[in-house]
Short mmCIF file of C-alpha atoms and ligand atoms in Angstrom, two decimals:
data_model
loop_
_atom_site.label_atom_id
_atom_site.label_comp_id
_atom_site.label_asym_id
_atom_site.label_seq_id
_atom_site.Cartn_x
_atom_site.Cartn_y
_atom_site.Cartn_z
CA MET A 25 -25.73 50.48 80.21
CA ALA A 26 -25.71 49.29 76.53
CA GLN A 27 -22.16 48.89 75.26
CA THR A 28 -20.98 51.13 72.44
CA ALA A 29 -17.82 51.33 70.28
CA GLN A 30 -16.14 54.64 69.67
CA LEU A 31 -14.98 55.58 66.16
CA ILE A 32 -12.71 58.69 65.86
CA LEU A 33 -12.67 60.23 62.41
CA ASP A 34 -11.44 63.69 61.54
CA ASP A 35 -11.29 64.59 65.31
CA LYS A 36 -14.86 63.71 65.84
CA THR A 37 -15.92 60.78 67.97
CA PHE A 38 -18.87 58.76 67.01
CA GLU A 39 -20.61 56.15 69.21
CA LEU A 40 -21.70 53.03 67.42
CA PRO A 41 -23.99 50.57 69.16
CA VAL A 42 -22.74 47.11 70.11
CA ILE A 43 -25.19 44.29 69.71
CA GLU A 44 -24.76 40.80 71.11
CA GLY A 45 -26.37 37.56 69.91
CA THR A 46 -27.94 34.84 72.11
CA GLU A 47 -24.57 32.75 71.86
CA GLY A 48 -22.45 35.73 72.86
CA GLU A 49 -21.41 36.90 69.28
CA LYS A 50 -20.76 40.66 69.20
CA ALA A 51 -21.17 43.13 66.50
CA ILE A 52 -20.71 46.86 65.85
CA ASP A 53 -23.80 48.14 64.41
CA ILE A 54 -22.68 50.38 61.45
CA SER A 55 -26.16 50.67 59.79
CA LYS A 56 -26.18 54.44 60.26
CA LEU A 57 -22.47 54.94 59.63
CA ARG A 58 -22.77 56.62 56.32
CA ASP A 59 -25.47 59.03 57.24
CA GLN A 60 -23.55 60.06 60.43
CA THR A 61 -19.94 60.17 59.05
CA GLY A 62 -20.07 59.98 55.18
CA TYR A 63 -17.92 56.86 55.37
CA VAL A 64 -18.63 53.33 54.41
CA THR A 65 -16.73 50.14 55.54
CA LEU A 66 -14.85 48.06 53.09
CA ASP A 67 -14.81 44.25 53.58
CA ILE A 68 -14.16 42.50 50.31
CA GLY A 69 -15.56 38.99 50.61
CA TYR A 70 -17.64 39.97 53.70
CA LYS A 71 -15.14 38.21 55.95
CA ASN A 72 -16.16 40.58 58.94
CA THR A 73 -19.50 41.62 57.92
CA GLY A 74 -22.79 40.39 59.56
CA ALA A 75 -25.34 40.70 56.84
CA THR A 76 -28.38 39.93 58.91
CA LYS A 77 -29.64 38.85 62.42
CA SER A 78 -30.71 35.22 62.02
CA ALA A 79 -32.41 32.70 64.38
CA ILE A 80 -31.73 29.59 62.16
CA THR A 81 -28.24 28.22 62.40
CA PHE A 82 -25.47 28.94 64.79
CA LEU A 83 -21.85 28.04 64.14
CA ASP A 84 -18.70 28.72 66.01
CA GLY A 85 -15.83 28.12 63.64
CA GLU A 86 -13.12 28.44 66.33
CA GLN A 87 -14.61 25.65 68.43
CA GLY A 88 -16.15 23.55 65.62
CA ILE A 89 -19.79 23.87 66.79
CA LEU A 90 -22.82 23.71 64.49
CA LYS A 91 -26.42 23.81 65.61
CA TYR A 92 -29.78 24.16 63.78
CA ARG A 93 -32.38 26.13 65.77
CA GLY A 94 -30.36 25.31 68.88
CA TYR A 95 -30.02 21.60 68.32
CA PRO A 96 -26.45 20.24 67.88
CA ILE A 97 -25.75 18.74 64.49
CA GLU A 98 -24.40 15.56 66.02
CA GLN A 99 -27.78 14.80 67.59
CA LEU A 100 -29.79 15.66 64.57
CA ALA A 101 -27.52 13.52 62.33
CA GLU A 102 -27.86 10.65 64.65
CA LYS A 103 -31.47 10.74 65.62
CA SER A 104 -33.56 12.80 63.17
CA SER A 105 -34.69 12.38 59.52
CA PHE A 106 -34.03 14.89 56.66
CA ILE A 107 -37.69 15.78 56.42
CA GLU A 108 -37.99 16.46 60.31
CA VAL A 109 -34.86 18.70 60.02
CA ALA A 110 -36.41 20.49 57.08
CA TYR A 111 -39.43 21.23 59.12
CA LEU A 112 -37.15 22.37 62.04
CA LEU A 113 -35.24 24.82 59.81
CA ILE A 114 -38.26 26.21 57.95
CA TYR A 115 -40.78 26.44 60.75
CA GLY A 116 -38.46 26.99 63.71
CA GLU A 117 -39.30 23.99 65.99
CA LEU A 118 -39.19 20.28 65.81
CA PRO A 119 -42.57 18.96 64.61
CA THR A 120 -44.87 16.96 66.78
CA ALA A 121 -45.91 13.58 65.34
CA ASP A 122 -49.03 15.10 63.93
CA GLN A 123 -47.20 18.09 62.47
CA LEU A 124 -44.67 15.81 60.80
CA LYS A 125 -47.39 13.56 59.42
CA ALA A 126 -49.27 16.60 58.00
CA PHE A 127 -45.95 17.98 56.56
CA GLN A 128 -45.14 14.69 54.81
CA TYR A 129 -48.83 14.39 53.54
CA GLU A 130 -48.61 17.98 52.08
CA LEU A 131 -45.19 17.20 50.48
CA SER A 132 -46.35 13.90 48.96
CA ARG A 133 -49.37 15.72 47.32
CA HIS A 134 -47.10 18.12 45.50
CA THR A 135 -44.21 15.87 44.14
CA LEU A 136 -45.38 15.77 40.55
CA VAL A 137 -44.05 18.30 38.30
CA HIS A 138 -46.15 19.60 35.31
CA GLU A 139 -45.86 17.22 32.40
CA ASP A 140 -44.75 20.08 30.19
CA MET A 141 -41.67 20.41 32.38
CA LYS A 142 -40.43 17.14 30.72
CA LYS A 143 -39.89 19.08 27.50
CA PHE A 144 -37.24 21.20 29.22
CA PHE A 145 -35.51 17.96 30.45
CA ASP A 146 -35.46 16.66 26.82
CA GLY A 147 -33.81 19.91 25.59
CA PHE A 148 -30.58 19.45 27.51
CA PRO A 149 -27.80 17.53 26.03
CA SER A 150 -27.36 14.32 27.94
CA LYS A 151 -23.83 15.24 28.99
CA SER A 152 -24.69 18.80 30.22
CA HIS A 153 -23.87 19.47 33.84
CA PRO A 154 -26.69 18.53 36.25
CA MET A 155 -26.21 21.88 38.17
CA GLY A 156 -26.79 23.86 35.04
CA GLN A 157 -29.88 21.89 34.50
CA LEU A 158 -31.07 22.11 38.07
CA SER A 159 -30.72 25.87 38.28
CA SER A 160 -32.57 26.38 34.87
CA LEU A 161 -35.36 23.75 35.80
CA VAL A 162 -36.03 25.31 39.24
CA SER A 163 -36.23 28.75 37.70
CA ALA A 164 -38.56 27.26 35.07
CA LEU A 165 -40.98 26.01 37.80
CA SER A 166 -42.01 29.60 38.33
CA ALA A 167 -43.71 29.54 34.94
CA PHE A 168 -45.90 26.67 35.97
CA TYR A 169 -46.85 28.05 39.38
CA PRO A 170 -47.39 31.77 38.65
CA GLU A 171 -49.13 32.34 42.01
CA SER A 172 -45.61 32.20 43.57
CA LEU A 173 -44.74 35.44 41.56
CA LYS A 174 -46.87 37.68 43.84
CA PRO A 175 -44.39 39.72 45.91
CA SER A 176 -46.78 39.82 48.94
CA GLN A 177 -48.28 36.40 49.43
CA THR A 178 -50.56 35.49 52.39
CA ASN A 179 -48.97 33.11 54.90
CA GLU A 180 -51.02 30.31 53.38
CA GLU A 181 -49.87 31.17 49.81
CA LEU A 182 -46.25 31.47 50.96
CA ASN A 183 -46.45 28.13 52.70
CA GLN A 184 -47.81 26.53 49.52
CA SER A 185 -44.94 27.84 47.54
CA ILE A 186 -42.56 26.44 50.19
CA ILE A 187 -44.28 22.99 50.03
CA LYS A 188 -44.19 22.87 46.27
CA MET A 189 -40.59 23.93 46.13
CA VAL A 190 -39.45 21.18 48.57
CA ALA A 191 -41.73 18.48 47.16
CA LYS A 192 -40.76 19.14 43.44
CA MET A 193 -37.02 19.39 44.05
CA ALA A 194 -36.57 15.73 44.70
CA THR A 195 -38.53 14.82 41.50
CA VAL A 196 -36.50 17.28 39.46
CA VAL A 197 -33.12 16.02 40.87
CA SER A 198 -33.99 12.36 40.17
CA TRP A 199 -35.33 13.10 36.66
CA ILE A 200 -32.03 14.88 35.73
CA TYR A 201 -30.20 11.68 36.74
CA LYS A 202 -32.60 9.43 34.74
CA LYS A 203 -32.32 11.71 31.67
CA SER A 204 -28.59 11.70 31.87
CA LEU A 205 -28.73 7.94 31.42
CA GLY A 206 -31.30 8.24 28.74
CA HIS A 207 -33.73 6.29 30.89
CA PRO A 208 -37.42 6.84 31.38
CA VAL A 209 -38.26 9.00 34.36
CA ILE A 210 -39.95 7.30 37.36
CA TYR A 211 -42.97 9.14 38.87
CA PRO A 212 -43.19 9.96 42.58
CA GLN A 213 -45.35 7.67 44.76
CA ASN A 214 -47.31 8.89 47.84
CA LYS A 215 -46.64 5.61 49.69
CA TYR A 216 -42.99 6.55 50.22
CA ASP A 217 -41.51 9.03 52.57
CA TYR A 218 -39.50 11.99 50.90
CA VAL A 219 -36.07 10.31 50.98
CA THR A 220 -37.30 6.83 49.92
CA ASN A 221 -39.32 8.37 47.17
CA PHE A 222 -36.31 10.18 45.93
CA LEU A 223 -34.17 7.08 45.94
CA ASN A 224 -36.95 5.03 44.21
CA MET A 225 -37.26 7.75 41.48
CA THR A 226 -33.58 7.65 41.04
CA PHE A 227 -32.63 3.94 41.21
CA GLY A 228 -36.03 2.39 40.43
CA GLN A 229 -36.96 1.00 37.17
CA ARG A 230 -40.13 1.81 35.17
CA THR A 231 -41.95 -1.36 35.85
CA GLU A 232 -40.98 -2.33 39.30
CA ASP A 233 -39.96 -0.54 42.45
CA VAL A 234 -36.62 -1.32 43.81
CA THR A 235 -36.17 -2.29 47.48
CA ILE A 236 -33.82 0.32 48.70
CA ASP A 237 -31.42 -0.91 51.35
CA PRO A 238 -32.15 0.71 54.73
CA VAL A 239 -28.43 1.49 55.01
CA VAL A 240 -28.67 3.55 51.81
CA ILE A 241 -31.87 5.45 53.04
CA ASP A 242 -30.13 6.07 56.43
CA ALA A 243 -27.01 7.38 54.76
CA MET A 244 -28.83 9.60 52.34
CA ASN A 245 -30.87 11.05 55.40
CA LYS A 246 -27.68 11.79 57.26
CA LEU A 247 -25.87 13.47 54.27
CA LEU A 248 -28.92 15.59 53.56
CA ILE A 249 -29.22 16.65 57.20
CA LEU A 250 -25.48 17.53 57.34
CA HIS A 251 -25.86 19.74 54.28
CA ALA A 252 -29.23 21.32 55.32
CA ASP A 253 -28.11 24.83 56.42
CA HIS A 254 -24.90 26.68 57.15
CA GLU A 255 -25.91 30.27 57.88
CA GLN A 256 -24.74 33.07 55.74
CA ASN A 257 -22.55 31.17 53.25
CA CYS A 258 -22.18 32.11 49.46
CA SER A 259 -25.42 30.41 48.32
CA ALA A 260 -27.64 31.25 51.38
CA SER A 261 -26.52 34.95 51.09
CA THR A 262 -27.28 34.82 47.38
CA VAL A 263 -30.86 33.47 48.03
CA ARG A 264 -31.43 36.15 50.59
CA ILE A 265 -30.21 38.91 48.45
CA VAL A 266 -32.12 37.77 45.29
CA GLY A 267 -35.25 37.24 47.52
CA SER A 268 -34.75 40.80 48.91
CA SER A 269 -35.90 42.28 45.59
CA ASP A 270 -39.04 40.34 46.10
CA SER A 271 -38.12 37.70 43.53
CA ASN A 272 -40.11 34.56 43.84
CA ILE A 273 -38.97 31.37 45.68
CA TYR A 274 -38.02 29.49 42.42
CA ALA A 275 -35.93 32.31 41.12
CA SER A 276 -34.19 32.84 44.54
CA VAL A 277 -33.47 29.10 44.93
CA SER A 278 -32.29 28.84 41.36
CA ALA A 279 -29.72 31.69 42.17
CA GLY A 280 -28.67 29.85 45.23
CA ILE A 281 -27.99 26.69 43.11
CA SER A 282 -25.82 28.64 40.75
CA ALA A 283 -23.78 30.00 43.77
CA LEU A 284 -23.42 26.55 45.09
CA TRP A 285 -22.10 25.12 41.81
CA GLY A 286 -18.65 26.59 42.04
CA PRO A 287 -15.76 24.40 43.32
CA LEU A 288 -14.87 26.77 46.12
CA HIS A 289 -18.39 26.12 47.57
CA GLY A 290 -20.66 23.12 46.85
CA GLY A 291 -18.80 22.03 43.81
CA ALA A 292 -15.94 20.91 46.07
CA ASN A 293 -17.46 17.45 46.61
CA GLN A 294 -17.06 16.65 42.87
CA ALA A 295 -13.69 18.31 42.83
CA VAL A 296 -12.51 16.16 45.78
CA ILE A 297 -13.34 12.81 44.05
CA GLU A 298 -11.75 14.03 40.81
CA MET A 299 -8.60 15.00 42.82
CA LEU A 300 -8.54 11.60 44.66
CA GLU A 301 -8.95 9.81 41.40
CA LYS A 302 -6.19 11.70 39.86
CA ILE A 303 -3.86 11.04 42.75
CA LYS A 304 -4.73 7.35 42.52
CA GLU A 305 -3.89 7.24 38.74
CA ASP A 306 -0.63 9.08 39.42
CA GLY A 307 0.44 6.20 41.77
CA GLY A 308 -1.12 7.39 45.13
CA ASP A 309 1.89 9.41 46.26
CA THR A 310 0.16 11.63 48.77
CA ASP A 311 3.38 13.43 49.82
CA LYS A 312 3.85 14.77 46.27
CA TRP A 313 0.27 16.22 46.20
CA ILE A 314 0.61 17.71 49.59
CA ALA A 315 3.83 19.40 48.31
CA LYS A 316 1.92 20.70 45.35
CA ALA A 317 -0.79 22.14 47.53
CA LYS A 318 1.76 23.95 49.55
CA ASP A 319 3.67 25.31 46.60
CA LYS A 320 2.51 28.98 45.96
CA ASN A 321 3.62 28.65 42.27
CA ASP A 322 1.30 25.71 41.76
CA PRO A 323 -2.44 26.46 41.54
CA PHE A 324 -3.34 23.16 42.94
CA ARG A 325 -5.24 23.24 46.25
CA LEU A 326 -6.13 20.33 48.40
CA MET A 327 -9.87 20.14 47.56
CA GLY A 328 -12.16 19.51 50.52
CA PHE A 329 -9.56 21.19 52.93
CA GLY A 330 -10.01 24.61 54.54
CA HIS A 331 -13.13 26.59 55.25
CA ARG A 332 -13.92 30.34 55.47
CA VAL A 333 -15.42 30.05 58.95
CA TYR A 334 -14.19 26.71 60.42
CA LYS A 335 -10.66 27.30 61.81
CA ASN A 336 -11.04 23.96 63.74
CA PHE A 337 -12.30 20.71 62.67
CA ASP A 338 -15.65 21.01 60.62
CA PRO A 339 -18.11 19.05 62.87
CA ARG A 340 -19.82 17.78 59.84
CA ALA A 341 -16.59 16.28 58.50
CA LYS A 342 -16.20 14.29 61.69
CA ILE A 343 -19.64 12.68 61.34
CA ILE A 344 -19.27 12.02 57.63
CA LYS A 345 -15.80 10.38 58.09
CA LYS A 346 -17.32 7.99 60.58
CA ALA A 347 -20.45 7.51 58.38
CA CYS A 348 -18.20 6.79 55.39
CA ASP A 349 -16.37 4.02 57.23
CA ASP A 350 -19.69 2.45 58.46
CA ILE A 351 -21.51 2.71 55.18
CA LEU A 352 -18.67 1.21 53.13
CA GLU A 353 -18.40 -1.65 55.53
CA LYS A 354 -22.09 -2.37 55.66
CA LEU A 355 -22.32 -2.25 51.93
CA GLY A 356 -19.10 -4.32 51.49
CA ILE A 357 -17.33 -1.73 49.41
CA ASN A 358 -13.57 -1.49 49.32
CA ASP A 359 -12.69 1.98 47.74
CA GLU A 360 -9.09 2.80 47.26
CA VAL A 361 -9.79 6.51 47.14
CA LEU A 362 -10.94 6.37 50.69
CA GLU A 363 -7.51 5.01 51.72
CA ILE A 364 -5.91 7.91 49.77
CA ALA A 365 -8.25 10.44 51.47
CA LYS A 366 -7.25 9.08 54.84
CA ARG A 367 -3.61 9.27 54.07
CA LEU A 368 -3.95 12.87 52.71
CA GLU A 369 -5.76 13.91 55.85
CA GLU A 370 -3.20 12.18 58.20
CA VAL A 371 -0.29 13.92 56.54
CA ALA A 372 -1.96 17.39 56.24
CA LEU A 373 -3.06 17.29 59.87
CA LYS A 374 0.59 17.09 60.96
CA ASP A 375 2.09 19.42 58.31
CA PRO A 376 2.95 22.92 59.68
CA TYR A 377 1.63 24.58 56.49
CA PHE A 378 -1.90 23.20 57.08
CA VAL A 379 -1.60 23.49 60.90
CA GLU A 380 -0.50 27.13 60.87
CA ARG A 381 -3.27 28.05 58.36
CA LYS A 382 -5.89 26.01 60.43
CA LEU A 383 -6.78 24.00 57.39
CA TYR A 384 -8.94 20.91 58.25
CA PRO A 385 -11.02 18.61 56.16
CA ASN A 386 -14.47 20.18 55.50
CA VAL A 387 -17.91 18.47 54.88
CA ASP A 388 -16.97 17.72 51.30
CA PHE A 389 -13.78 15.78 51.97
CA TYR A 390 -15.63 12.52 52.62
CA SER A 391 -19.15 13.14 51.28
CA GLY A 392 -18.36 12.23 47.65
CA ILE A 393 -16.87 8.79 48.68
CA ILE A 394 -20.27 8.00 50.36
CA TYR A 395 -22.32 9.40 47.34
CA ARG A 396 -20.16 7.17 45.01
CA ALA A 397 -20.82 4.15 47.28
CA LEU A 398 -24.48 4.77 47.12
CA GLY A 399 -24.30 4.60 43.29
CA PHE A 400 -24.31 8.28 42.25
CA PRO A 401 -22.04 9.54 39.41
CA THR A 402 -19.59 12.24 40.36
CA ASP A 403 -21.40 15.18 38.54
CA MET A 404 -24.46 14.50 40.61
CA PHE A 405 -22.73 15.14 43.93
CA THR A 406 -23.23 18.87 43.88
CA VAL A 407 -26.89 18.41 43.02
CA LEU A 408 -27.32 16.19 46.06
CA PHE A 409 -25.73 18.95 48.14
CA ALA A 410 -28.42 21.37 46.67
CA LEU A 411 -31.12 18.86 47.57
CA GLY A 412 -29.92 18.91 51.17
CA ARG A 413 -29.33 22.53 51.30
CA LEU A 414 -32.84 23.49 50.05
CA PRO A 415 -34.60 23.63 53.51
CA GLY A 416 -31.72 25.94 54.62
CA TRP A 417 -32.20 28.20 51.68
CA ILE A 418 -35.92 28.31 52.20
CA ALA A 419 -35.60 29.03 55.81
CA GLN A 420 -33.19 31.87 55.10
CA TRP A 421 -35.46 33.26 52.37
CA LYS A 422 -38.46 33.06 54.64
CA GLU A 423 -36.73 34.65 57.63
CA MET A 424 -35.63 37.53 55.34
CA LYS A 425 -39.21 38.03 54.25
CA GLU A 426 -40.65 37.82 57.73
CA ASN A 427 -37.98 40.30 59.02
CA LYS A 428 -38.97 42.57 56.16
CA GLU A 429 -35.44 43.18 55.26
CA PRO A 430 -34.59 45.94 52.79
CA ILE A 431 -33.30 45.15 49.39
CA GLY A 432 -29.56 44.01 49.48
CA ARG A 433 -27.39 46.65 47.92
CA PRO A 434 -23.80 47.06 49.07
CA ARG A 435 -21.70 50.05 48.55
CA GLN A 436 -18.28 50.21 46.90
CA ILE A 437 -15.17 52.32 46.87
CA TYR A 438 -14.68 53.41 43.28
CA VAL A 439 -11.09 53.22 42.01
CA GLY A 440 -11.55 53.72 38.32
CA ALA A 441 -10.71 56.52 35.92
CA THR A 442 -12.17 59.99 36.50
CA ASP A 443 -13.30 62.67 34.15
CA LYS A 444 -12.43 61.42 30.73
CA ASP A 445 -13.87 63.14 27.64
CA TYR A 446 -15.45 60.88 24.92
CA VAL A 447 -13.05 60.41 21.94
CA ASP A 448 -14.39 59.79 18.57
CA ILE A 449 -13.60 56.28 17.34
CA ALA A 450 -11.51 57.33 14.47
CA ASN A 451 -9.10 59.13 16.93
CA ARG A 452 -8.55 56.34 19.44
N1 ACO B 9 -5.05 23.82 50.01
C1 ACO B 9 -3.92 24.56 50.13
N2 ACO B 9 -3.86 25.67 50.69
C2 ACO B 9 -4.94 26.37 51.08
C3 ACO B 9 -6.18 25.62 51.00
C4 ACO B 9 -6.22 24.34 50.40
N3 ACO B 9 -7.38 23.79 50.28
N4 ACO B 9 -7.16 26.38 51.44
C5 ACO B 9 -6.59 27.53 51.93
N5 ACO B 9 -5.28 27.45 51.70
C6 ACO B 9 -4.24 28.52 52.08
C7 ACO B 9 -4.29 29.58 51.13
O1 ACO B 9 -3.37 29.55 50.05
C8 ACO B 9 -3.79 30.83 51.98
O2 ACO B 9 -2.47 30.69 52.20
P1 ACO B 9 -1.58 32.00 52.34
O3 ACO B 9 -2.21 32.63 53.66
O4 ACO B 9 -0.20 31.53 52.53
O5 ACO B 9 -1.95 32.91 51.31
C9 ACO B 9 -4.52 30.42 53.40
O6 ACO B 9 -4.63 28.94 53.31
C10 ACO B 9 -5.85 31.08 53.60
O7 ACO B 9 -6.75 30.68 52.47
P2 ACO B 9 -7.84 31.68 51.80
O8 ACO B 9 -8.16 31.20 50.45
O9 ACO B 9 -7.54 33.02 52.06
O10 ACO B 9 -9.08 31.31 52.85
P3 ACO B 9 -10.57 31.61 52.51
O11 ACO B 9 -11.34 31.53 53.70
O12 ACO B 9 -10.77 32.78 51.57
O13 ACO B 9 -11.10 30.34 51.60
C11 ACO B 9 -11.83 28.16 50.95
C12 ACO B 9 -11.73 29.19 52.15
C13 ACO B 9 -12.31 28.82 49.67
C14 ACO B 9 -12.91 27.09 51.35
C15 ACO B 9 -10.37 27.57 50.75
O14 ACO B 9 -9.84 26.98 51.91
C16 ACO B 9 -10.38 26.61 49.63
O15 ACO B 9 -10.29 26.95 48.46
N6 ACO B 9 -10.51 25.23 49.90
C17 ACO B 9 -10.63 24.19 48.85
C18 ACO B 9 -11.97 24.19 48.18
C19 ACO B 9 -13.07 23.56 49.19
O16 ACO B 9 -12.83 22.50 49.81
N7 ACO B 9 -14.20 24.27 49.26
C20 ACO B 9 -15.36 23.78 50.07
C21 ACO B 9 -15.63 24.59 51.30
S1 ACO B 9 -16.91 23.91 52.14
C22 ACO B 9 -18.34 24.30 51.41
O17 ACO B 9 -18.45 25.29 50.80
C23 ACO B 9 -19.33 23.27 51.61
#
């Protein structure tokens, strides 16, 4: 017999269905609660609320498990490429060799952005934050590809919008970087795969291609894979909720970019490096900064530590820490902030404050150190996170549409003033 939960309210008992996911996660289905009881639930920050049923990503924060479409993140990070993982997330299965070739071909045919888009790039002050630029530019793409505005696209039209979104994102991101330097942009070239093309557009010069070190290509693939999806986080939920009003793919992704920007979410990778630099300049006394993080009267938090869902080691952080060591060694880079990061981690992992609160390094604790070693400036880090997260956002958006989910519209408990009469301004 199907399991139910009983809710007793005002001497009446209500039976609520219990549903179970494929990994044994259980939920009490309250979708009819208000109709049946007149009550709503209150869960500020959605800490206990499942907003959807999803078949994309599974994570178990207690055990430190992360899988995309059933595949462990460790295997994907080691064996796969970013574009293969993008296919997996968006279409649900690992591609065959022919499917992957066709996907790459389709992507390479759409990497150019409309020439008029360049005027937007020119309009931004060179020092404006790349995340603000990215969210505006992605939203602006909708103006050039108006077919994406149709709320009910055919499968083929929807797929074309997805391909364009993925293909153009790498071009937009690299052009933001080139514009920040005041350098001419580099156009995409069909002979390169997605990640190499991105790196060439970012680090290439106008007249000649650069030979991108395979170590760099490999590291970039790994970082993008590790960031590719993370189920219903702040930005993915934003993308789904914006898309649920039938907003187009560019508007939905642009909203996700804005959600990612904050230092409590994707902006943490920039915040981590800034924090490590500050500690370095201050003499590298990690104990002092750990004490500051523990002091409730001090607003300082150890950036890159803690996670809403992981109450065990973030599996991505383990992979990134190892990759960080490998890459810096292969590139022959000696970065003092890496040593500070390792000292902070060592101290924090033994400190009762962090142990009791289950605060472990998250994905962003080491990613910034790798991005820096690859040659990216600090304010580009969150943009790189967005590039990696794009397939996840698209998969979430597509799933939401395929499931025909209703428009997202939470309830609230009103706690404001009641029944006031308007007072003329002269009498206030
Ligand atoms: N440094 C010091 N103390 C911390 C930290 C930290 N980084 N993170 C949490 N705590 C403490 C809180 O002060 C709180 O202590 P209390 O119980 O004594 O009040 C307790 O741990 C629980 O913290 P909450 O903020 O309630 O946890 P929540 O799940 O809401 O927040 C978050 C998670 C936002 C990630 C938080 O840990 C944080 O701010 N971390 C630093 C920012 C960061 O690295 N963000 C990136 C997350 S990963 C990502 O988005 C890709």
